[in-house]
Structure formats: structure tokens, C-alpha cells
């Protein structure tokens, strides 16, 4: 073959070559084909493209061209070679160890004291089902929803947040986790530091790291985030973002003291930084007063607020919101538009139905009463059955106890031993962005079926501690 040979002639020659090779065999490199067939690079590229289009070969960038499997037989060989993807994907990994259960699936019959959702018996399932049925019957139920969310739903969510927040300040999201992911990617550039409470919510750490950010811990005490150390952290790192949970913090249950709320905002504003306020527990108070969110008193656009209906509602009520003012909201709207356009309309309509009904307020009050009772039962049981365990405080909201373990006890080992005894708890080290200050467990009281399961779970945990 000479220089005037067409790519069609070369393609015929390559088909003949492929006929003598096995599936997965590598064809000669482009340089070898140029030399062997005496053609130019463009001719080789066109011929290989033709064979790839017809399914005769498959090209793997950075690796080469290989004989393809005949159409219709792709699923017959479990040993397909996908190693080439390691090179193509480079080193940009997404760490999910903070999202999944490090001990694996929970065996049947295990008492769930590690859950982050309320038990089915506490969910407003009848009201949710009725609201979804009514929403689905609307003539426009399956129409495209506005990218920012239904105006009526945004208005209701703004009213729940309070202060001077309006519907224009609200962006509806697919739950709180989606809101965190959007905010982290919109506010800070990859490689930037983000200040976080220590300890803090593991899935927020995972979302921040997936956005390429570097979490920097700032310690808490009984009154919440320490302003003196926060100021030091901003000065040392140059961070432009703080992630915090001022109300019923996960995992400690602490509430940021009133005087510190203004200090935190003043420090962030002086540092030219945003405060990402995760208000996941707004509807999880145990019957007492719940402080106003930081964003309600923020007029300068310092606070980006996250709220969600999932925790007080049900796991699949994936409705949340971001609240913000200024260019940061436009940035977040752009990110969510690129991500998924909008949250499904029937679910937004159902959320609007439930929030607009008196049944929601009744549900929140009843849930608070039950959570307070469960919290007290579990706290008493842990102190009785887990020798040496110390409660860092009895929370007045939220779903968890934060328990300090006796000296010398390994939290991960105890969580594993507890699983063998039929109770699931969360090892405290998952909640720290750096080295933990001591061994803790996060023990939940919302996912168990009833009080009897809570007391039995504490008994099993005590037995697991004795096993160590």
C-alpha cells in the first residue's frame, strides 16, 4: 500500500488483520500502522474511527486500539479488562468512607442506635401519602418545575426561616445533602480550606472533600463553636468559608450560645468569609424554644443557610433549601441548574401540601415530645449499663447522644463488638476532620422501634464493652 491508499483500503486491511486476532488483542500502534502500510496519520485515524464506529475495534485513550467483542456478547465475559479507566480517571477520587457504614451491612435483628432518620412509626406517613396523592392529581403535576423551585413552596420555606428572608432568597434542593454539595462547590475553589466544627457531620466532610476542599477543624465546647479559636483559624488559613451547625449540632447536640452567634458572624465578616449554616434540626427540638437561625438576622449576605424536611419527615422526602443573598445565590442557582435542572415537581407539590396543613405543626410537636422521652430513656440506660461512659450533655434537640468512652477503650473496636452483640452504634472518630480528642460514640434514639429497644440496645452495648 502506498501514500495514495485511501482510508477505506486501510480499513479493509485492518479487518483482515482483526480476523486473525482474539477479542481483546491489541492492534499495532498508529506509528506501526503508518510504517507498515505506508500511509499518513490522518488515514490511520480515519480507518480506525470507521472500525470503531462499526464495532470491530474499541479505542482506549492512552492505551491503544483493541479487538472488540462481537455485538450481543458483551455481557458474557465477567473478566472484561477495565484497567485502562484507572489511567483515564487520574487521581480525582471521591471518598465515601464517611458516607457508608464502615462495618458493612447491618445484620437482621440488629437494634439501630446509629440511624440518622426517625423510625417509621414516628413519620407522618399518612399525611405524606395523602399529600403526594393530591399533588399527583394536579393537571400540571408532571410539568417542568421552575429551576429555583415552586414559588409557593419557596414562600412557605422563607416563612419558616423567618427574619427578612423572602421567597427570592430561597433555592429548593433535593434534600440537605444536595444543598451542602451545591454550596461547597459554588462558594470555594478546589484546594481551598474550609473551617468546620470539631467534631462535625461526616457527610458534610465527605461533600467538602468531594468538592476538592480541605476541612480544617475548630473545637467546640459546651456553648458551641469557640470564637477565639475560630478567629485564629481564619487568620492562619485564610479560609473564606465556615461550615457549622449552630442548633442541636450533630453529633454533640450543642446549641451555639446567644452571645457567640453574633461573634461568629462578626469574625466571619471581618475575614471576608461565608458561614454555611446547616440547620438540619430546626424541626427536631424536644419541646423547648429553638433559637432563630443565623440567617434570620444576617443582612450582609454572610450566611448561606441550609434547611431540610427529610429528618423530621421521612428519608424519601428529599426536599431541602438553600437560603442566601447576593451573587452567591446566583452562583448556587447556576450549579444546581447544571446538576439536575430542578427538583421533581410532584415531590415539591407534596411538600407544599404537607407544610401548608395544620397536620405538620401537630406532627412536629408530637415528634418533639417523643424524641425528648426517648432521649431521657436512652441516656438513663447508657449510664446504667455502660460503665465509665460519660454524656457530654443531655441534648434539647436532635436525634443523638454524644458519649465519651472510658480511657483506653477504642471506639471502632467497641462499635464492631457491639455489632456482634446485635446493636449498631457509630464510632466517634468518623466525626473528626483530624485526630479525635478522645474516644466517643454517637448513639441515636430516633431510629429504634420503641423504648424497649433503646434499653435493650444499651444493655447489649454494655455487654460488648465487657467483651473488650
mmCIF file of N, CA and C in Angstrom, residues 23-26 58 60 63 66 69 74 77-86:
data_model
loop_
_atom_site.group_PDB
_atom_site.id
_atom_site.type_symbol
_atom_site.label_atom_id
_atom_site.label_comp_id
_atom_site.label_asym_id
_atom_site.label_seq_id
_atom_site.Cartn_x
_atom_site.Cartn_y
_atom_site.Cartn_z
ATOM 1 N N UNK A 23 -10.502 -11.620 20.659
ATOM 2 C CA UNK A 23 -11.133 -10.492 21.335
ATOM 3 C C UNK A 23 -10.215 -9.982 22.445
ATOM 4 N N UNK A 24 -10.000 -8.661 22.458
ATOM 5 C CA UNK A 24 -9.148 -8.065 23.474
ATOM 6 C C UNK A 24 -7.708 -7.903 23.049
ATOM 7 N N UNK A 25 -7.321 -8.525 21.928
ATOM 8 C CA UNK A 25 -5.947 -8.349 21.463
ATOM 9 C C UNK A 25 -5.732 -6.909 21.011
ATOM 10 N N UNK A 26 -4.517 -6.449 21.197
ATOM 11 C CA UNK A 26 -4.188 -5.067 20.863
ATOM 12 C C UNK A 26 -3.692 -4.984 19.428
ATOM 13 N N UNK A 58 -12.250 -1.292 19.607
ATOM 14 C CA UNK A 58 -12.542 -0.304 20.631
ATOM 15 C C UNK A 58 -11.248 0.417 20.961
ATOM 16 N N UNK A 60 -8.964 2.885 23.419
ATOM 17 C CA UNK A 60 -8.816 3.249 24.822
ATOM 18 C C UNK A 60 -7.748 4.337 24.910
ATOM 19 N N UNK A 63 -3.997 4.064 25.854
ATOM 20 C CA UNK A 63 -3.646 2.639 25.915
ATOM 21 C C UNK A 63 -3.474 2.037 24.528
ATOM 22 N N UNK A 66 -8.077 -2.009 20.437
ATOM 23 C CA UNK A 66 -8.226 -3.424 20.752
ATOM 24 C C UNK A 66 -9.371 -4.036 19.954
ATOM 25 N N UNK A 69 -15.498 -7.051 21.243
ATOM 26 C CA UNK A 69 -16.337 -8.241 21.344
ATOM 27 C C UNK A 69 -17.475 -8.113 20.340
ATOM 28 N N UNK A 74 -21.578 -8.846 24.808
ATOM 29 C CA UNK A 74 -20.823 -8.029 25.747
ATOM 30 C C UNK A 74 -20.919 -8.523 27.175
ATOM 31 N N UNK A 77 -18.766 -12.241 29.297
ATOM 32 C CA UNK A 77 -17.444 -12.406 29.886
ATOM 33 C C UNK A 77 -17.311 -11.480 31.087
ATOM 34 N N UNK A 78 -17.251 -12.088 32.293
ATOM 35 C CA UNK A 78 -17.139 -11.292 33.501
ATOM 36 C C UNK A 78 -15.738 -10.747 33.697
ATOM 37 N N UNK A 79 -14.810 -11.178 32.845
ATOM 38 C CA UNK A 79 -13.425 -10.772 33.026
ATOM 39 C C UNK A 79 -13.007 -9.637 32.113
ATOM 40 N N UNK A 80 -13.944 -8.767 31.738
ATOM 41 C CA UNK A 80 -13.604 -7.654 30.860
ATOM 42 C C UNK A 80 -12.523 -6.794 31.498
ATOM 43 N N UNK A 81 -11.623 -6.290 30.674
ATOM 44 C CA UNK A 81 -10.488 -5.504 31.156
ATOM 45 C C UNK A 81 -10.853 -4.032 31.176
ATOM 46 N N UNK A 82 -11.031 -3.490 32.376
ATOM 47 C CA UNK A 82 -11.326 -2.064 32.520
ATOM 48 C C UNK A 82 -10.171 -1.323 33.192
ATOM 49 N N UNK A 83 -9.004 -1.929 33.228
ATOM 50 C CA UNK A 83 -7.871 -1.291 33.892
ATOM 51 C C UNK A 83 -7.497 0.033 33.249
ATOM 52 N N UNK A 84 -7.800 0.195 31.951
ATOM 53 C CA UNK A 84 -7.463 1.432 31.269
ATOM 54 C C UNK A 84 -8.126 2.639 31.932
ATOM 55 N N UNK A 85 -9.289 2.402 32.609
ATOM 56 C CA UNK A 85 -10.000 3.516 33.227
ATOM 57 C C UNK A 85 -9.190 4.158 34.357
ATOM 58 N N UNK A 86 -8.330 3.377 34.996
ATOM 59 C CA UNK A 86 -7.501 3.922 36.074
ATOM 60 C C UNK A 86 -6.655 5.075 35.577
#
